[in-house]
Short mmCIF file of C-alpha atoms in Angstrom, two decimals:
data_model
loop_
_atom_site.label_atom_id
_atom_site.label_comp_id
_atom_site.label_asym_id
_atom_site.label_seq_id
_atom_site.Cartn_x
_atom_site.Cartn_y
_atom_site.Cartn_z
CA UNK A 183 -72.52 17.42 167.65
CA UNK A 184 -75.64 15.66 166.80
CA UNK A 185 -79.35 15.43 166.70
CA UNK A 186 -79.99 13.23 169.32
CA UNK A 187 -84.09 14.32 170.54
CA UNK A 188 -87.20 15.87 168.40
CA UNK A 189 -89.78 17.42 170.97
CA UNK A 190 -93.72 17.55 169.63
CA UNK A 191 -96.27 19.15 171.17
CA UNK A 192 -100.24 18.03 171.52
CA UNK A 193 -102.95 19.62 172.26
CA UNK A 194 -104.34 15.92 173.79
CA UNK A 195 -101.90 12.95 174.63
CA UNK A 196 -103.73 10.07 174.60
CA UNK A 197 -104.80 10.14 170.26
CA UNK A 198 -101.16 11.24 169.69
CA UNK A 199 -99.74 8.62 172.04
CA UNK A 200 -101.08 5.73 170.49
CA UNK A 201 -100.82 6.56 166.46
CA UNK A 202 -97.06 7.32 167.68
CA UNK A 203 -97.52 3.70 169.45
CA UNK A 204 -98.39 2.01 166.24
CA UNK A 205 -96.83 3.94 163.70
CA UNK A 206 -93.16 3.23 165.16
CA UNK A 207 -93.92 -0.02 166.73
CA UNK A 208 -93.53 1.30 170.36
CA UNK A 209 -95.01 -1.03 173.39
CA UNK A 210 -93.78 1.85 176.13
CA UNK A 211 -92.50 4.88 176.48
CA UNK A 212 -90.86 6.99 179.33
CA UNK A 213 -92.60 9.47 181.14
CA UNK A 214 -90.56 12.56 183.25
CA UNK A 215 -92.70 13.58 186.52
CA UNK A 216 -90.38 16.43 186.77
CA UNK A 217 -92.07 17.77 183.80
CA UNK A 218 -94.90 18.61 185.46
CA UNK A 219 -92.88 21.43 186.98
CA UNK A 220 -93.56 23.34 183.61
CA UNK A 221 -97.49 22.03 183.86
CA UNK A 222 -96.98 19.72 181.14
CA UNK A 223 -97.33 15.87 180.82
CA UNK A 224 -94.51 14.06 178.35
CA UNK A 225 -93.71 10.69 177.43
CA UNK A 226 -90.15 10.01 175.30
CA UNK A 227 -89.83 7.03 172.92
CA UNK A 228 -86.93 5.39 172.07
CA UNK A 229 -86.27 5.52 167.91
CA UNK A 230 -83.13 3.91 167.52
CA UNK A 231 -80.41 5.86 170.09
CA UNK A 232 -82.56 8.40 169.55
CA UNK A 233 -85.85 10.12 170.77
CA UNK A 234 -89.38 11.46 170.27
CA UNK A 235 -90.95 13.38 172.86
CA UNK A 236 -94.55 14.88 172.79
CA UNK A 237 -95.35 17.24 175.30
CA UNK A 238 -98.73 18.75 176.39
CA UNK A 239 -100.09 21.16 178.54
CA UNK A 240 -101.82 20.47 181.58
CA UNK A 241 -102.35 23.62 182.70
CA UNK A 242 -103.27 27.28 181.72
CA UNK A 243 -100.34 29.42 180.55
CA UNK A 244 -97.52 27.39 179.30
CA UNK A 245 -95.32 28.31 176.80
CA UNK A 246 -96.33 25.28 174.97
CA UNK A 247 -99.68 26.26 174.97
CA UNK A 248 -99.46 29.29 173.91
CA UNK A 249 -97.79 27.73 170.90
CA UNK A 250 -100.31 25.97 169.94
CA UNK A 251 -102.54 28.31 170.10
CA UNK A 252 -100.31 30.29 167.52
CA UNK A 253 -99.30 27.52 165.41
CA UNK A 254 -103.10 26.57 165.10
CA UNK A 255 -102.67 23.11 166.93
CA UNK A 256 -100.74 20.23 166.92
CA UNK A 257 -96.83 20.47 165.81
CA UNK A 258 -93.03 20.56 166.52
CA UNK A 259 -91.47 21.70 169.41
CA UNK A 260 -87.87 21.14 170.61
CA UNK A 261 -84.55 19.65 168.84
CA UNK A 262 -82.24 18.67 171.09
CA UNK A 263 -78.35 18.62 169.63
CA UNK A 264 -75.95 16.77 172.25
CA UNK A 265 -72.44 18.47 172.59
CA UNK A 266 -69.22 17.43 174.09
CA UNK A 267 -68.57 20.10 176.05
CA UNK A 268 -71.34 22.35 177.24
CA UNK A 269 -69.11 24.31 179.56
CA UNK A 270 -67.47 25.63 176.35
CA UNK A 271 -70.89 25.65 174.87
CA UNK A 272 -72.04 28.22 177.41
CA UNK A 273 -69.23 30.14 177.33
CA UNK A 274 -69.25 30.85 173.21
CA UNK A 275 -72.65 31.68 174.08
CA UNK A 276 -72.18 34.74 176.54
CA UNK A 277 -70.41 35.91 173.85
CA UNK A 278 -73.10 36.50 172.23
CA UNK A 279 -76.70 38.14 172.18
CA UNK A 280 -78.59 34.37 172.43
CA UNK A 281 -79.94 34.76 175.87
CA UNK A 282 -79.98 31.20 177.83
CA UNK A 283 -84.20 30.57 178.88
CA UNK A 284 -82.98 27.67 181.03
CA UNK A 285 -80.44 25.15 182.39
CA UNK A 286 -79.93 21.93 184.07
CA UNK A 287 -77.91 20.48 185.47
CA UNK A 288 -77.54 16.94 187.32
CA UNK A 289 -74.00 15.77 187.20
CA UNK A 290 -74.66 12.92 184.40
CA UNK A 291 -76.74 15.47 182.66
CA UNK A 292 -76.71 18.59 181.56
CA UNK A 293 -78.99 21.12 179.26
CA UNK A 294 -79.66 24.42 178.32
CA UNK A 295 -82.70 25.91 176.20
CA UNK A 296 -82.39 29.26 174.32
CA UNK A 297 -84.55 31.67 173.49
CA UNK A 298 -87.15 31.10 170.75
CA UNK A 299 -86.50 34.75 169.76
CA UNK A 300 -82.89 34.61 169.24
CA UNK A 301 -83.30 30.69 167.53
CA UNK A 302 -86.31 31.39 166.13
CA UNK A 303 -88.30 27.77 164.47
CA UNK A 304 -87.73 25.31 167.80
CA UNK A 305 -86.65 25.90 171.15
CA UNK A 306 -83.14 25.38 170.67
CA UNK A 307 -81.53 22.85 173.35
CA UNK A 308 -77.88 22.05 174.08
CA UNK A 309 -77.39 18.95 175.94
CA UNK A 310 -74.59 16.77 177.37
CA UNK A 311 -74.28 13.04 178.66
CA UNK A 312 -71.93 11.66 180.63
CA UNK A 313 -70.82 9.36 179.14
CA UNK A 314 -72.02 10.41 176.05
CA UNK A 315 -73.99 6.93 174.84
CA UNK A 316 -76.56 7.62 177.57
CA UNK A 317 -79.42 9.67 177.45
CA UNK A 318 -81.37 10.78 181.11
CA UNK A 319 -84.04 12.02 179.94
CA UNK A 320 -85.00 8.86 178.76
CA UNK A 321 -83.80 7.08 181.61
CA UNK A 322 -81.06 4.36 182.24
CA UNK A 323 -83.48 1.73 180.70
CA UNK A 324 -84.58 3.48 177.27
CA UNK A 325 -82.67 0.83 175.85
CA UNK A 326 -85.46 -1.89 176.87
CA UNK A 327 -87.98 0.12 174.81
CA UNK A 328 -86.78 0.66 171.02
CA UNK A 329 -89.16 1.16 168.11
CA UNK A 330 -89.64 -1.79 166.06
CA UNK A 331 -90.66 -0.39 162.92
CA UNK A 332 -88.11 2.82 162.82
CA UNK A 333 -84.73 4.27 163.70
CA UNK A 334 -82.72 7.26 163.97
CA UNK A 335 -83.90 10.45 163.78
CA UNK A 336 -81.68 11.70 161.23
CA UNK A 337 -83.37 15.36 160.54
CA UNK A 338 -85.35 18.21 161.71
CA UNK A 339 -87.02 20.46 159.02
CA UNK A 340 -87.59 24.12 160.51
CA UNK A 341 -89.89 26.57 158.17
CA UNK A 342 -89.37 30.52 158.58
CA UNK A 343 -90.90 33.50 156.01
CA UNK A 344 -86.82 34.23 156.03
CA UNK A 345 -85.29 30.39 155.67
CA UNK A 346 -81.46 32.29 155.04
CA UNK A 347 -81.59 34.20 158.24
CA UNK A 348 -83.12 31.88 160.31
CA UNK A 349 -80.54 29.38 159.30
CA UNK A 350 -78.09 32.27 160.57
CA UNK A 351 -79.17 32.30 164.02
CA UNK A 352 -79.11 28.31 164.24
CA UNK A 353 -75.39 28.67 162.82
CA UNK A 354 -75.08 31.18 165.74
CA UNK A 355 -76.22 29.40 168.14
CA UNK A 356 -74.63 25.83 167.71
CA UNK A 357 -71.34 27.54 166.23
CA UNK A 358 -71.78 25.26 162.86
CA UNK A 359 -72.05 26.30 159.41
CA UNK A 360 -74.13 26.58 157.11
CA UNK A 361 -74.19 24.44 153.92
CA UNK A 362 -77.11 25.68 151.25
CA UNK A 363 -74.96 23.70 148.24
CA UNK A 364 -78.10 21.48 147.93
CA UNK A 365 -80.28 25.31 147.40
CA UNK A 366 -81.88 24.55 151.28
CA UNK A 367 -79.88 26.15 154.18
CA UNK A 368 -78.66 22.86 156.56
CA UNK A 369 -75.86 22.76 159.33
CA UNK A 370 -74.99 19.72 158.65
CA UNK A 371 -73.40 17.29 161.40
CA UNK A 372 -72.54 14.14 159.39
CA UNK A 373 -75.22 11.61 160.57
CA UNK A 374 -77.73 13.86 161.21
CA UNK A 375 -78.96 17.66 159.99
CA UNK A 376 -81.26 20.52 160.42
CA UNK A 377 -82.71 22.12 157.20
CA UNK A 378 -84.14 25.58 156.70
CA UNK A 379 -87.06 25.58 154.47
CA UNK A 380 -89.80 28.56 153.78
CA UNK A 381 -93.14 28.42 155.21
CA UNK A 382 -95.81 27.45 152.99
CA UNK A 383 -98.23 26.06 155.03
CA UNK A 384 -99.85 29.65 156.95
CA UNK A 385 -98.77 28.05 160.27
CA UNK A 386 -95.57 30.34 160.49
CA UNK A 387 -92.50 29.87 161.09
CA UNK A 388 -91.74 26.24 163.07
CA UNK A 389 -90.75 22.77 163.28
CA UNK A 390 -92.47 20.75 160.57
CA UNK A 391 -90.83 18.07 159.71
CA UNK A 392 -88.75 15.20 161.03
CA UNK A 393 -86.19 12.11 158.86
CA UNK A 394 -86.68 8.64 160.45
CA UNK A 395 -84.52 5.64 159.37
CA UNK A 396 -87.71 3.14 158.03
CA UNK A 397 -87.16 -0.32 159.17
CA UNK A 398 -90.55 -1.99 158.75
CA UNK A 399 -91.98 0.37 155.99
CA UNK A 400 -95.19 -2.43 155.28
CA UNK A 401 -95.38 -2.13 158.86
CA UNK A 402 -95.24 1.67 158.77
CA UNK A 403 -97.63 2.83 156.22
CA UNK A 404 -99.90 -0.29 157.33
CA UNK A 405 -100.45 1.29 160.74
CA UNK A 406 -100.76 5.22 159.07
CA UNK A 407 -103.74 4.01 156.96
CA UNK A 408 -105.02 2.19 160.03
CA UNK A 409 -104.75 5.37 161.65
CA UNK A 410 -106.45 7.00 158.88
CA UNK A 411 -103.55 9.98 159.10
CA UNK A 412 -102.62 11.61 156.05
CA UNK A 413 -99.51 10.48 153.81
CA UNK A 414 -97.58 11.17 151.03
CA UNK A 415 -95.48 9.03 149.81
CA UNK A 416 -92.76 7.85 152.28
CA UNK A 417 -94.39 10.94 154.45
CA UNK A 418 -96.93 10.36 157.39
CA UNK A 419 -98.05 13.19 159.22
CA UNK A 420 -98.94 12.79 163.06
CA UNK A 421 -99.18 15.65 165.57
CA UNK A 422 -99.10 18.34 163.19
CA UNK A 423 -95.90 16.60 162.22
CA UNK A 424 -94.25 15.76 158.90
CA UNK A 425 -92.61 12.17 158.99
CA UNK A 426 -90.14 11.50 156.18
CA UNK A 427 -89.23 7.95 156.34
CA UNK A 428 -86.16 7.23 154.75
#
């Protein structure tokens, strides 16, 4: 298993797209026209060989729009973990109380989304690619659009009122143990991880932060200053999400 993609949700696409392009050093992103069936538009940016997506509602009554209303603005939306055998994961999940709310199978790419009632904090997704190094949600030429300033997304941080209970639900969803030796419940995949922390900003349960490898720190922080983005040390806030550059 490996954290492979993060999705954020924005009320307006243009300002977020422009900020992330400049911050990360991105010239172009993949746009999936099929996402229109969910009432959304999107961009998928390549960072290392991981992916940062932004979705934006373009009609009323979407799940993304309700999340924007509930959390009071832009923020985290989805955590996508790549798995080796989705059929086996589906069989395992069928023996739990976790509900699948959506699934796709286009042969070389497969995915399921889990109900946020059962796995709170973000839409949790399990995805399989053939071959594993591919990522068809970002097109077949995703490696031609790699960010210059930043590398892989290596962590996601989910906040809630009860991090231990939330971590237990994610552990069941992904059949992966929780390591709390650091004092922060963490689902560690080796090269990537998902952390669970207490909600302290008044926005409730949600995906609050991601860790991203910094390639050109000077360019990142100069862009953050030009754009007037909030910055605290190595952390820059954009689209209602703290990006920790490591």
